[in-house]
CSV table of C-alpha atoms and ligand atoms in Angstrom, one decimal:
chain,number,residue,atom,x,y,z
D,12,MET,CA,75.3,-182.2,-89.4
D,13,ASP,CA,77.8,-185.0,-89.5
D,14,SER,CA,79.7,-186.1,-92.6
D,15,ILE,CA,81.4,-189.5,-93.4
D,16,LEU,CA,85.0,-189.4,-94.6
D,17,VAL,CA,86.1,-192.5,-96.9
D,18,THR,CA,89.5,-193.1,-98.0
D,19,GLY,CA,89.4,-195.9,-100.9
D,20,GLY,CA,91.5,-198.7,-102.1
D,21,ALA,CA,91.3,-201.1,-99.1
D,22,GLU,CA,90.0,-204.5,-100.0
D,23,LEU,CA,87.4,-205.8,-97.5
D,24,ARG,CA,87.7,-209.0,-95.5
D,25,GLY,CA,85.4,-210.0,-92.6
D,26,ASP,CA,81.9,-210.4,-91.2
D,27,ILE,CA,79.0,-207.8,-91.4
D,28,PRO,CA,76.0,-208.5,-89.2
D,29,ILE,CA,72.8,-207.8,-90.9
D,30,ALA,CA,70.0,-206.1,-88.8
D,31,GLY,CA,66.4,-206.4,-88.5
D,32,ALA,CA,64.4,-204.8,-91.4
D,33,LYS,CA,63.7,-201.1,-91.2
D,34,ASN,CA,60.6,-201.3,-93.7
D,35,ALA,CA,59.3,-204.6,-91.8
D,36,CYS,CA,59.6,-202.7,-88.5
D,37,LEU,CA,57.9,-199.5,-89.5
D,38,THR,CA,55.1,-201.5,-90.4
D,39,LEU,CA,55.0,-204.0,-87.2
D,40,MET,CA,55.2,-201.0,-84.9
D,41,PRO,CA,51.8,-199.3,-85.7
D,42,ALA,CA,50.3,-203.0,-85.4
D,43,THR,CA,50.2,-202.5,-81.6
D,44,LEU,CA,47.2,-200.0,-82.2
D,45,LEU,CA,45.3,-203.0,-83.3
D,46,THR,CA,45.1,-204.7,-79.8
D,47,ASP,CA,45.4,-203.7,-76.2
D,48,GLY,CA,47.6,-206.5,-75.5
D,49,PRO,CA,51.4,-206.0,-75.3
D,50,LEU,CA,53.5,-206.5,-78.7
D,51,THR,CA,57.0,-207.4,-78.5
D,52,LEU,CA,59.3,-207.0,-81.4
D,53,THR,CA,62.7,-208.5,-81.2
D,54,ASN,CA,65.5,-208.1,-83.6
D,55,ALA,CA,64.5,-204.6,-84.1
D,56,PRO,CA,67.1,-202.3,-86.1
D,57,ARG,CA,68.4,-199.0,-84.0
D,58,LEU,CA,67.6,-196.4,-86.7
D,59,SER,CA,66.4,-193.0,-86.4
D,60,ASP,CA,63.2,-193.9,-88.4
D,61,ILE,CA,62.4,-196.5,-85.6
D,62,GLN,CA,62.9,-193.5,-83.1
D,63,THR,CA,60.5,-191.2,-85.2
D,64,MET,CA,57.8,-194.0,-85.2
D,65,THR,CA,58.3,-194.4,-81.5
D,66,VAL,CA,57.6,-190.7,-80.9
D,67,LEU,CA,54.6,-190.9,-83.3
D,68,LEU,CA,53.1,-193.6,-81.5
D,69,GLN,CA,53.9,-192.2,-77.7
D,70,SER,CA,52.2,-189.0,-79.4
D,71,LEU,CA,49.0,-191.0,-79.5
D,72,GLY,CA,49.3,-192.4,-76.0
D,73,ALA,CA,51.1,-195.7,-76.7
D,74,GLU,CA,53.7,-197.0,-74.7
D,75,VAL,CA,56.8,-197.7,-76.5
D,76,GLN,CA,59.8,-199.2,-74.5
D,77,ALA,CA,63.4,-199.8,-76.1
D,78,LEU,CA,65.0,-202.7,-74.2
D,79,GLN,CA,68.3,-204.5,-74.6
D,80,ASP,CA,69.9,-201.4,-76.1
D,81,GLY,CA,67.2,-201.0,-78.4
D,82,ARG,CA,67.1,-204.7,-80.0
D,83,VAL,CA,63.8,-205.3,-78.4
D,84,LEU,CA,60.8,-202.9,-78.5
D,85,ALA,CA,57.8,-203.6,-76.1
D,86,LEU,CA,54.8,-201.7,-77.2
D,87,SER,CA,51.2,-201.5,-75.9
D,88,SER,CA,48.3,-199.1,-76.8
D,89,HIS,CA,46.0,-200.3,-74.0
D,90,ALA,CA,45.7,-196.4,-72.8
D,91,LEU,CA,45.6,-194.6,-76.3
D,92,THR,CA,44.7,-190.9,-75.7
D,93,SER,CA,44.6,-189.6,-79.0
D,94,GLN,CA,43.9,-190.9,-82.7
D,95,ARG,CA,45.5,-187.6,-84.4
D,96,ALA,CA,48.9,-187.9,-85.9
D,97,GLU,CA,50.3,-184.6,-86.3
D,98,TYR,CA,52.1,-183.2,-89.3
D,99,ASP,CA,55.1,-182.1,-87.5
D,100,ILE,CA,55.9,-185.8,-87.0
D,101,VAL,CA,54.4,-187.3,-90.2
D,102,ARG,CA,56.4,-185.0,-92.6
D,103,LYS,CA,59.6,-186.4,-91.2
D,104,MET,CA,58.7,-189.8,-92.1
D,105,ARG,CA,56.0,-190.9,-94.6
D,106,ALA,CA,55.9,-194.5,-93.2
D,107,SER,CA,53.8,-192.5,-90.5
D,108,ILE,CA,50.6,-193.0,-92.7
D,109,LEU,CA,50.7,-196.6,-91.5
D,110,VAL,CA,48.9,-195.6,-88.3
D,111,LEU,CA,45.8,-194.7,-90.2
D,112,GLY,CA,44.4,-198.2,-91.0
D,113,PRO,CA,44.9,-199.6,-87.6
D,114,LEU,CA,43.4,-196.6,-85.9
D,115,LEU,CA,40.6,-196.6,-88.1
D,116,ALA,CA,40.0,-200.3,-87.6
D,117,ARG,CA,40.6,-200.3,-83.8
D,118,TYR,CA,38.8,-197.0,-82.8
D,119,GLY,CA,36.5,-196.2,-85.7
D,120,GLN,CA,38.2,-192.7,-86.5
D,121,ALA,CA,41.5,-191.4,-87.2
D,122,GLU,CA,42.9,-188.0,-88.0
D,123,VAL,CA,46.4,-188.4,-90.0
D,124,SER,CA,48.5,-185.6,-91.5
D,125,LEU,CA,49.0,-186.3,-95.4
D,126,PRO,CA,52.8,-187.3,-95.4
D,127,GLY,CA,53.8,-184.9,-98.3
D,128,GLY,CA,56.4,-185.7,-101.0
D,129,CYS,CA,59.8,-186.4,-100.5
D,130,ALA,CA,63.1,-186.3,-102.5
D,131,ILE,CA,62.6,-189.2,-104.6
D,132,GLY,CA,59.0,-188.4,-105.5
D,133,ALA,CA,55.4,-187.3,-105.1
D,134,ARG,CA,54.5,-190.4,-103.3
D,135,PRO,CA,50.8,-189.9,-103.2
D,136,VAL,CA,48.6,-192.1,-100.6
D,137,ASP,CA,45.5,-192.4,-102.9
D,138,LEU,CA,45.8,-196.2,-102.9
D,139,HIS,CA,46.0,-196.4,-99.1
D,140,LEU,CA,42.9,-194.2,-99.2
D,141,ASN,CA,40.7,-196.0,-101.8
D,142,GLY,CA,41.7,-199.3,-100.0
D,143,LEU,CA,40.1,-198.1,-96.8
D,144,GLU,CA,37.1,-196.6,-98.5
D,145,ALA,CA,36.5,-200.0,-99.9
D,146,LEU,CA,36.5,-201.3,-96.3
D,147,GLY,CA,33.5,-198.8,-95.7
D,148,ALA,CA,35.5,-196.0,-94.2
D,149,LYS,CA,34.4,-192.4,-94.6
D,150,LEU,CA,37.5,-190.1,-95.7
D,151,ASP,CA,37.6,-186.3,-95.7
D,152,LEU,CA,40.8,-184.4,-96.9
D,153,ARG,CA,41.0,-181.0,-95.4
D,154,ASP,CA,43.7,-178.7,-93.9
D,155,GLY,CA,46.3,-181.3,-95.0
D,156,TYR,CA,44.9,-184.1,-92.9
D,157,VAL,CA,42.9,-187.2,-93.6
D,158,HIS,CA,40.0,-187.4,-91.5
D,159,ALA,CA,38.7,-191.0,-91.4
D,160,SER,CA,35.7,-192.4,-89.8
D,161,ALA,CA,34.1,-195.7,-89.5
D,162,PRO,CA,31.4,-195.5,-86.7
D,163,LYS,CA,29.8,-198.7,-87.3
D,164,GLY,CA,33.2,-200.3,-87.8
D,165,LEU,CA,35.0,-201.5,-91.1
D,166,LYS,CA,33.4,-204.4,-93.2
D,167,GLY,CA,35.3,-206.7,-95.5
D,168,GLY,CA,35.5,-206.0,-99.2
D,169,THR,CA,37.4,-206.7,-102.2
D,170,ILE,CA,40.3,-204.3,-103.2
D,171,GLU,CA,42.1,-204.6,-106.7
D,172,PHE,CA,45.2,-202.2,-106.3
D,173,PRO,CA,45.9,-200.7,-109.9
D,174,PHE,CA,49.6,-201.2,-109.4
D,175,VAL,CA,51.7,-202.6,-106.6
D,176,SER,CA,51.9,-200.4,-103.2
D,177,VAL,CA,53.9,-201.9,-100.4
D,178,GLY,CA,52.7,-199.2,-98.2
D,179,ALA,CA,48.9,-199.3,-99.4
D,180,THR,CA,49.0,-203.2,-99.2
D,181,GLU,CA,50.3,-203.0,-95.3
D,182,ASN,CA,47.5,-200.2,-94.4
D,183,VAL,CA,44.6,-202.2,-95.7
D,184,LEU,CA,45.9,-205.6,-94.4
D,185,MET,CA,46.1,-204.3,-90.9
D,186,ALA,CA,42.6,-202.7,-91.1
D,187,ALA,CA,41.1,-205.7,-92.7
D,188,THR,CA,42.1,-208.0,-89.6
D,189,LEU,CA,39.3,-206.3,-87.5
D,190,ALA,CA,36.8,-205.6,-90.4
D,191,LYS,CA,33.6,-207.5,-90.3
D,192,GLY,CA,33.5,-210.4,-93.0
D,193,THR,CA,36.1,-211.2,-95.6
D,194,THR,CA,38.5,-208.9,-97.3
D,195,VAL,CA,40.4,-209.8,-100.5
D,196,LEU,CA,43.4,-207.9,-101.6
D,197,LYS,CA,44.2,-208.3,-105.4
D,198,ASN,CA,47.6,-207.2,-106.9
D,199,ALA,CA,48.9,-207.1,-103.5
D,200,ALA,CA,52.7,-206.3,-102.8
D,201,ARG,CA,54.5,-209.5,-102.2
D,202,GLU,CA,57.6,-208.0,-100.3
D,203,PRO,CA,59.2,-210.1,-97.5
D,204,GLU,CA,58.2,-207.4,-95.0
D,205,ILE,CA,54.4,-207.8,-95.9
D,206,VAL,CA,55.0,-211.6,-95.2
D,207,ASP,CA,56.6,-210.7,-92.0
D,208,LEU,CA,53.7,-208.4,-90.9
D,209,ALA,CA,51.2,-211.1,-92.0
D,210,ARG,CA,53.3,-213.6,-89.7
D,211,CYS,CA,53.0,-211.3,-86.8
D,212,LEU,CA,49.4,-210.5,-87.2
D,213,ARG,CA,48.7,-214.3,-87.3
D,214,ALA,CA,50.4,-214.5,-84.1
D,215,MET,CA,48.1,-211.8,-82.7
D,216,GLY,CA,45.0,-213.9,-83.7
D,217,ALA,CA,44.4,-212.5,-87.4
D,218,GLN,CA,43.1,-214.9,-89.9
D,219,ILE,CA,45.4,-214.2,-93.1
D,220,GLU,CA,45.9,-216.4,-96.1
D,221,GLY,CA,48.2,-215.7,-99.2
D,222,GLU,CA,50.7,-213.3,-97.9
D,223,GLY,CA,53.7,-213.3,-100.6
D,224,THR,CA,51.4,-213.9,-103.3
D,225,ALA,CA,49.3,-211.2,-105.4
D,226,THR,CA,46.1,-212.3,-103.5
D,227,ILE,CA,45.6,-211.9,-99.7
D,228,THR,CA,42.6,-213.1,-97.9
D,229,VAL,CA,41.6,-212.0,-94.4
D,230,GLU,CA,38.8,-213.2,-92.3
D,231,GLY,CA,37.8,-210.3,-90.0
D,232,VAL,CA,37.9,-211.1,-86.1
D,233,ASP,CA,36.6,-209.1,-83.2
D,234,THR,CA,39.8,-208.5,-81.3
D,235,LEU,CA,43.5,-209.3,-81.6
D,236,ASN,CA,45.9,-210.2,-78.8
D,237,GLY,CA,49.6,-209.2,-78.0
D,238,ALA,CA,52.3,-211.4,-79.3
D,239,THR,CA,56.0,-211.3,-79.6
D,240,HIS,CA,57.5,-211.4,-83.1
D,241,GLN,CA,61.1,-211.3,-84.5
D,242,VAL,CA,61.7,-208.8,-87.1
D,243,VAL,CA,62.9,-210.3,-90.5
D,244,THR,CA,66.5,-209.6,-91.9
D,245,ASP,CA,66.8,-206.4,-93.8
D,246,ARG,CA,67.1,-207.5,-97.2
D,247,ILE,CA,68.1,-203.9,-98.5
D,248,GLU,CA,70.9,-203.8,-95.7
D,249,LEU,CA,72.0,-207.1,-96.9
D,250,GLY,CA,72.1,-206.4,-100.6
D,251,THR,CA,74.0,-203.1,-99.7
D,252,TYR,CA,76.8,-204.8,-97.9
D,253,MET,CA,77.0,-207.5,-100.4
D,254,LEU,CA,77.9,-204.8,-102.8
D,255,ALA,CA,80.8,-203.6,-100.7
D,256,PRO,CA,83.3,-206.4,-101.5
D,257,ALA,CA,81.7,-206.5,-104.9
D,258,ILE,CA,82.9,-202.6,-105.5
D,259,CYS,CA,86.3,-202.8,-103.6
D,260,GLY,CA,87.5,-206.4,-103.9
D,261,GLY,CA,87.9,-209.0,-101.1
D,262,GLN,CA,85.5,-211.2,-99.2
D,263,VAL,CA,82.6,-210.5,-96.7
D,264,GLU,CA,80.3,-212.9,-94.8
D,265,CYS,CA,77.3,-211.0,-94.4
D,266,LEU,CA,75.6,-212.8,-91.4
D,267,GLY,CA,71.9,-213.6,-91.3
D,268,GLY,CA,71.5,-213.1,-95.1
D,269,LYS,CA,69.5,-215.3,-96.9
D,270,ARG,CA,69.5,-215.6,-100.7
D,271,ALA,CA,65.7,-216.0,-100.9
D,272,LEU,CA,65.3,-212.4,-99.7
D,273,LEU,CA,67.3,-211.1,-102.9
D,274,GLU,CA,67.1,-213.9,-105.6
D,275,VAL,CA,67.0,-211.4,-108.5
D,276,PHE,CA,69.7,-209.2,-107.0
D,277,CYS,CA,71.9,-212.1,-106.5
D,278,ASP,CA,71.6,-213.4,-110.1
D,279,LYS,CA,72.6,-209.8,-111.3
D,280,LEU,CA,75.5,-209.8,-109.0
D,281,GLU,CA,76.5,-213.1,-110.4
D,282,GLU,CA,76.2,-211.9,-113.8
D,283,ALA,CA,78.4,-208.8,-113.0
D,284,GLY,CA,81.1,-211.3,-112.0
D,285,ILE,CA,80.6,-211.5,-108.1
D,286,SER,CA,80.8,-215.2,-106.4
D,287,ILE,CA,77.9,-215.6,-103.7
D,288,GLU,CA,77.9,-218.7,-101.4
D,289,GLU,CA,75.4,-219.6,-99.1
D,290,THR,CA,76.8,-220.6,-95.6
D,291,PRO,CA,75.3,-221.8,-92.4
D,292,ARG,CA,76.1,-218.1,-91.1
D,293,GLY,CA,74.8,-216.2,-94.1
D,294,LEU,CA,75.9,-215.1,-97.5
D,295,LYS,CA,79.6,-215.0,-98.3
D,296,VAL,CA,80.4,-212.5,-101.1
D,297,ALA,CA,83.4,-212.5,-103.0
D,298,ARG,CA,84.8,-210.3,-106.2
D,299,LYS,CA,86.5,-212.7,-108.8
D,300,ASN,CA,89.5,-211.1,-110.3
D,301,GLY,CA,89.5,-208.7,-113.0
D,302,ARG,CA,86.9,-205.9,-113.6
D,303,ILE,CA,83.2,-206.1,-112.9
D,304,ASN,CA,80.9,-207.2,-115.9
D,305,ALA,CA,78.5,-204.4,-117.4
D,306,VAL,CA,74.9,-205.5,-116.8
D,307,ASP,CA,71.2,-204.2,-117.1
D,308,VAL,CA,68.9,-203.6,-114.3
D,309,GLU,CA,65.0,-203.1,-114.3
D,310,THR,CA,63.7,-202.1,-110.8
D,311,ALA,CA,60.2,-203.9,-110.1
D,312,PRO,CA,58.0,-204.8,-107.1
D,313,PHE,CA,59.1,-208.1,-105.2
D,314,PRO,CA,60.4,-210.6,-106.5
D,315,GLY,CA,61.9,-208.2,-109.1
D,316,PHE,CA,65.0,-206.1,-108.6
D,317,PRO,CA,64.7,-203.8,-105.6
D,318,THR,CA,64.2,-200.1,-106.3
D,319,ASP,CA,66.0,-199.5,-102.9
D,320,LEU,CA,69.2,-201.3,-104.3
D,321,GLN,CA,69.2,-199.3,-107.6
D,322,ALA,CA,71.5,-196.4,-106.4
D,323,GLN,CA,73.8,-199.0,-104.6
D,324,MET,CA,74.1,-201.0,-107.8
D,325,MET,CA,74.9,-197.9,-110.1
D,326,ALA,CA,77.9,-197.2,-107.8
D,327,LEU,CA,79.0,-200.8,-108.8
D,328,LEU,CA,78.5,-200.1,-112.5
D,329,CYS,CA,80.5,-197.0,-112.3
D,330,THR,CA,83.5,-199.0,-112.6
D,331,ALA,CA,82.3,-202.0,-114.7
D,332,ASN,CA,83.9,-203.1,-118.0
D,333,GLY,CA,81.5,-201.6,-120.7
D,334,LYS,CA,77.9,-199.8,-120.7
D,335,SER,CA,75.2,-200.9,-118.5
D,336,THR,CA,71.6,-199.4,-118.2
D,337,LEU,CA,69.5,-198.8,-115.1
D,338,HIS,CA,65.8,-198.3,-115.5
D,339,GLU,CA,63.8,-197.0,-112.5
D,340,ASN,CA,60.3,-198.1,-112.7
D,341,ILE,CA,59.0,-197.4,-109.3
D,342,PHE,CA,59.8,-193.6,-108.5
D,343,GLU,CA,59.9,-190.9,-110.8
D,344,ASN,CA,63.1,-189.1,-109.3
D,345,ARG,CA,65.3,-191.7,-108.1
D,346,PHE,CA,68.6,-191.0,-109.8
D,347,MET,CA,69.8,-188.1,-107.6
D,348,HIS,CA,73.0,-190.1,-106.5
D,349,ALA,CA,74.0,-189.9,-110.4
D,350,PRO,CA,75.2,-186.1,-110.6
D,351,GLU,CA,77.2,-186.9,-107.0
D,352,LEU,CA,78.9,-189.9,-108.9
D,353,MET,CA,79.6,-187.9,-111.7
D,354,ARG,CA,81.6,-185.4,-109.3
D,355,MET,CA,83.5,-188.7,-108.6
D,356,GLY,CA,84.4,-189.3,-112.4
D,357,ALA,CA,81.4,-191.4,-113.1
D,358,GLU,CA,80.0,-191.3,-116.9
D,359,ILE,CA,76.2,-191.5,-116.6
D,360,ASP,CA,73.7,-190.4,-118.9
D,361,VAL,CA,70.2,-189.7,-117.4
D,362,HIS,CA,67.1,-189.8,-119.6
D,363,GLY,CA,63.7,-189.8,-117.8
D,364,GLY,CA,63.6,-193.3,-115.8
D,365,THR,CA,66.8,-194.7,-117.4
D,366,ALA,CA,70.4,-194.1,-116.6
D,367,THR,CA,73.1,-195.3,-118.8
D,368,VAL,CA,76.4,-196.0,-117.1
D,369,THR,CA,79.6,-196.2,-119.1
D,370,GLY,CA,82.2,-197.8,-116.8
D,371,VAL,CA,85.5,-196.0,-116.1
D,372,GLU,CA,88.8,-197.4,-114.6
D,373,ARG,CA,88.5,-195.8,-111.2
D,374,LEU,CA,86.4,-193.2,-109.5
D,375,ARG,CA,88.5,-190.5,-107.8
D,376,GLY,CA,87.3,-189.3,-104.3
D,377,ALA,CA,85.5,-185.9,-103.9
D,378,PRO,CA,83.1,-184.2,-101.6
D,379,VAL,CA,79.6,-185.2,-102.4
D,380,MET,CA,76.1,-184.8,-100.9
D,381,ALA,CA,73.6,-187.1,-99.6
D,382,THR,CA,70.1,-186.6,-100.9
D,383,ASP,CA,68.2,-189.6,-99.6
D,384,LEU,CA,68.7,-192.7,-97.7
D,385,ARG,CA,69.9,-195.0,-100.4
D,386,ALA,CA,71.7,-192.5,-102.5
D,387,SER,CA,73.9,-191.7,-99.2
D,388,VAL,CA,75.0,-195.3,-98.9
D,389,SER,CA,75.6,-195.7,-102.8
D,390,LEU,CA,78.1,-192.7,-102.4
D,391,ILE,CA,80.0,-194.3,-99.4
D,392,LEU,CA,80.3,-197.6,-101.6
D,393,ALA,CA,81.7,-195.4,-104.5
D,394,GLY,CA,84.0,-193.9,-102.0
D,395,LEU,CA,85.5,-197.5,-100.7
D,396,ALA,CA,86.8,-198.0,-104.4
D,397,ALA,CA,87.5,-194.4,-105.2
D,398,GLU,CA,91.1,-193.1,-105.2
D,399,GLY,CA,91.8,-190.7,-102.6
D,400,GLU,CA,89.2,-189.3,-100.0
D,401,THR,CA,85.4,-188.8,-100.4
D,402,MET,CA,83.6,-186.8,-97.8
D,403,VAL,CA,79.8,-187.4,-97.9
D,404,ASN,CA,77.8,-184.8,-96.3
D,405,ARG,CA,74.5,-184.6,-94.8
D,406,VAL,CA,74.8,-188.3,-93.5
D,407,TYR,CA,71.4,-187.9,-91.4
D,408,HIS,CA,69.7,-189.4,-94.4
D,409,LEU,CA,72.0,-192.4,-93.8
D,410,ASP,CA,71.3,-192.9,-90.2
D,411,ARG,CA,67.6,-193.4,-90.8
D,412,GLY,CA,68.3,-196.7,-92.6
D,413,TYR,CA,71.7,-198.0,-91.6
D,414,GLU,CA,73.0,-198.8,-88.1
D,415,ARG,CA,76.6,-197.8,-87.6
D,416,VAL,CA,77.7,-197.9,-91.2
D,417,GLU,CA,81.1,-196.9,-90.5
D,418,GLU,CA,81.7,-199.5,-87.7
D,419,LYS,CA,80.4,-202.4,-89.6
D,420,LEU,CA,82.7,-201.3,-92.7
D,421,SER,CA,85.9,-200.4,-90.7
D,422,ALA,CA,85.4,-203.9,-89.1
D,423,CYS,CA,86.1,-205.3,-92.5
D,424,GLY,CA,89.1,-203.1,-93.2
D,425,ALA,CA,87.7,-200.0,-94.9
D,426,SER,CA,89.1,-196.6,-94.0
D,427,ILE,CA,85.9,-194.8,-92.9
D,428,GLU,CA,85.3,-192.4,-90.2
D,429,ARG,CA,82.4,-190.3,-89.0
D,430,VAL,CA,83.3,-186.6,-88.9
D,431,GLN,CA,81.1,-184.6,-86.2
D,432,GLY,CA,79.1,-181.8,-87.8
D,433,SER,CA,79.3,-178.3,-86.7
U,512,EPZ,C1,57.9,-198.7,-99.5
U,512,EPZ,O1,57.5,-197.3,-99.6
U,512,EPZ,C2,59.2,-198.6,-98.6
U,512,EPZ,N1,59.4,-198.0,-97.5
U,512,EPZ,C3,60.3,-197.8,-99.8
U,512,EPZ,O2,61.6,-197.9,-99.0
U,512,EPZ,C4,60.4,-198.6,-101.0
U,512,EPZ,O3,61.2,-197.9,-101.9
U,512,EPZ,C5,59.0,-198.8,-101.7
U,512,EPZ,O4,58.0,-199.4,-100.6
U,512,EPZ,C6,59.0,-199.6,-102.8
U,512,EPZ,O5,59.2,-200.9,-102.5
U,512,EPZ,C7,58.9,-198.5,-96.4
U,512,EPZ,O6,58.4,-199.8,-96.4
U,512,EPZ,C8,58.6,-197.6,-95.0
U,512,EPZ,P1,55.0,-198.0,-102.5
U,512,EPZ,P2,55.9,-197.0,-100.0
U,512,EPZ,O7,53.5,-197.7,-101.9
U,512,EPZ,O8,55.0,-198.1,-99.3
U,512,EPZ,C9,53.3,-194.8,-105.9
U,512,EPZ,C10,63.6,-197.0,-98.3
U,512,EPZ,O9,64.7,-196.6,-99.0
U,512,EPZ,N2,52.2,-194.9,-105.2
U,512,EPZ,O10,55.2,-199.5,-102.9
U,512,EPZ,O11,55.7,-195.5,-100.1
U,512,EPZ,C11,54.7,-194.4,-105.3
U,512,EPZ,O12,54.8,-192.9,-105.3
U,512,EPZ,C12,62.3,-196.6,-98.6
U,512,EPZ,O13,63.5,-197.7,-97.3
U,512,EPZ,C13,51.0,-194.2,-105.7
U,512,EPZ,O14,50.9,-193.5,-106.5
U,512,EPZ,O15,56.2,-197.5,-101.8
U,512,EPZ,C14,55.7,-195.3,-105.8
U,512,EPZ,O16,55.9,-194.6,-106.9
U,512,EPZ,C15,62.1,-195.6,-99.8
U,512,EPZ,N3,49.9,-194.1,-104.7
U,512,EPZ,C16,55.0,-196.4,-106.3
U,512,EPZ,O17,53.7,-196.4,-106.0
U,512,EPZ,C17,49.9,-194.6,-103.4
U,512,EPZ,O18,48.8,-194.6,-102.7
U,512,EPZ,C18,55.4,-197.7,-105.3
U,512,EPZ,O19,55.3,-197.0,-103.9
U,512,EPZ,C19,50.9,-195.4,-103.0
U,512,EPZ,C20,52.0,-195.5,-103.7
């Protein structure tokens, strides 16, 4: 297993290109199952999660070609051979559950392994299943699989989600495009990745209104066509790299960044004393002089503060001037980066879903362990500012969601290198 060695202290200066959104691409790829036409995705990120979704779709008989060094994905499911998503693939990546809705809508049947939990929480899929049942699906849970059928096809219905779920919104939205009649999704997720999916589905011929709001209305159609779609910029990668100059000083321009993707996050960064300037190329981020101000953070569904940036924000607040609180309202166990940051000298008190961070002058480098995707990168950010060396182990978590992180940061002056594992 590879590790990443960071030597702290350098200020950052330069440009960081922001890739296409992992969490958009992971729902756009299964959309190929809705049509026998060719689906081409451009601006695709080169990540291990994308490779995992590729293997899953190919196991169903779909064709997935990575062109232009992985930046373009050419997908087609005109010759699908199976509607069964096997456990050994699904267990590696929860987003695999997103093949369920499309398979059901197009083929009237699907067998998808339940994804199981992960480090940050139990992460059940009950909202996905209830939503598909509301469209007339018959679901039977046995031997760890969802056995779903809709022999007469899905029919439109009204689904009111009891709380916001990104994945459930995506699964039901995709299924609804081929359901007979009208479907209304209430309390739908509003994330930019949902908007991006709706735009792609519309280009394929779907009739969708209201994406980006809490109510999405879909008029089912008989068939969808292929399309070409550019994957939206990754707002979580954007926010992560905006925090790099915030944590260790300097100025970085995040190419392709747009403030509209992260309004609340940007407001919080400015409250902490970071300057953010919109430029024709993206977002220019600089740390004003002096220490970071302590701020309080509440994670929430979009447009609130993204849970996927909570760990990275905590790394910033470890050296803030004063006491900050972070309330994690989306996942039940998403503070595993805290004990690792404390090994670097951070003062963090965790009680349930609230972490209180008392800022210290400077963190000290230490060997630390990555536990999940976003926790990994928060440790790298902390290492950029810490005194001495930080070795982040188990970086396979990192490669799931960040393309060439050591190259992007070293190009801006960071002292960071990948150490090949044994
Ligand atoms: C998506 O996960 C993202 N993953 C997550 O990003 C992100 O943290 C999350 O949305 C919230 O924004 C992808 O898009 C591939 P949810 P998802 O359904 O869809 C509970 C990353 O780091 N819930 O919005 O699984 C769930 O347990 C990843 O890139 C149910 O109880 O998230 C959680 O507590 C991590 N039942 C909350 O709802 C359900 O049926 C929100 O989950 C579904 C969800």
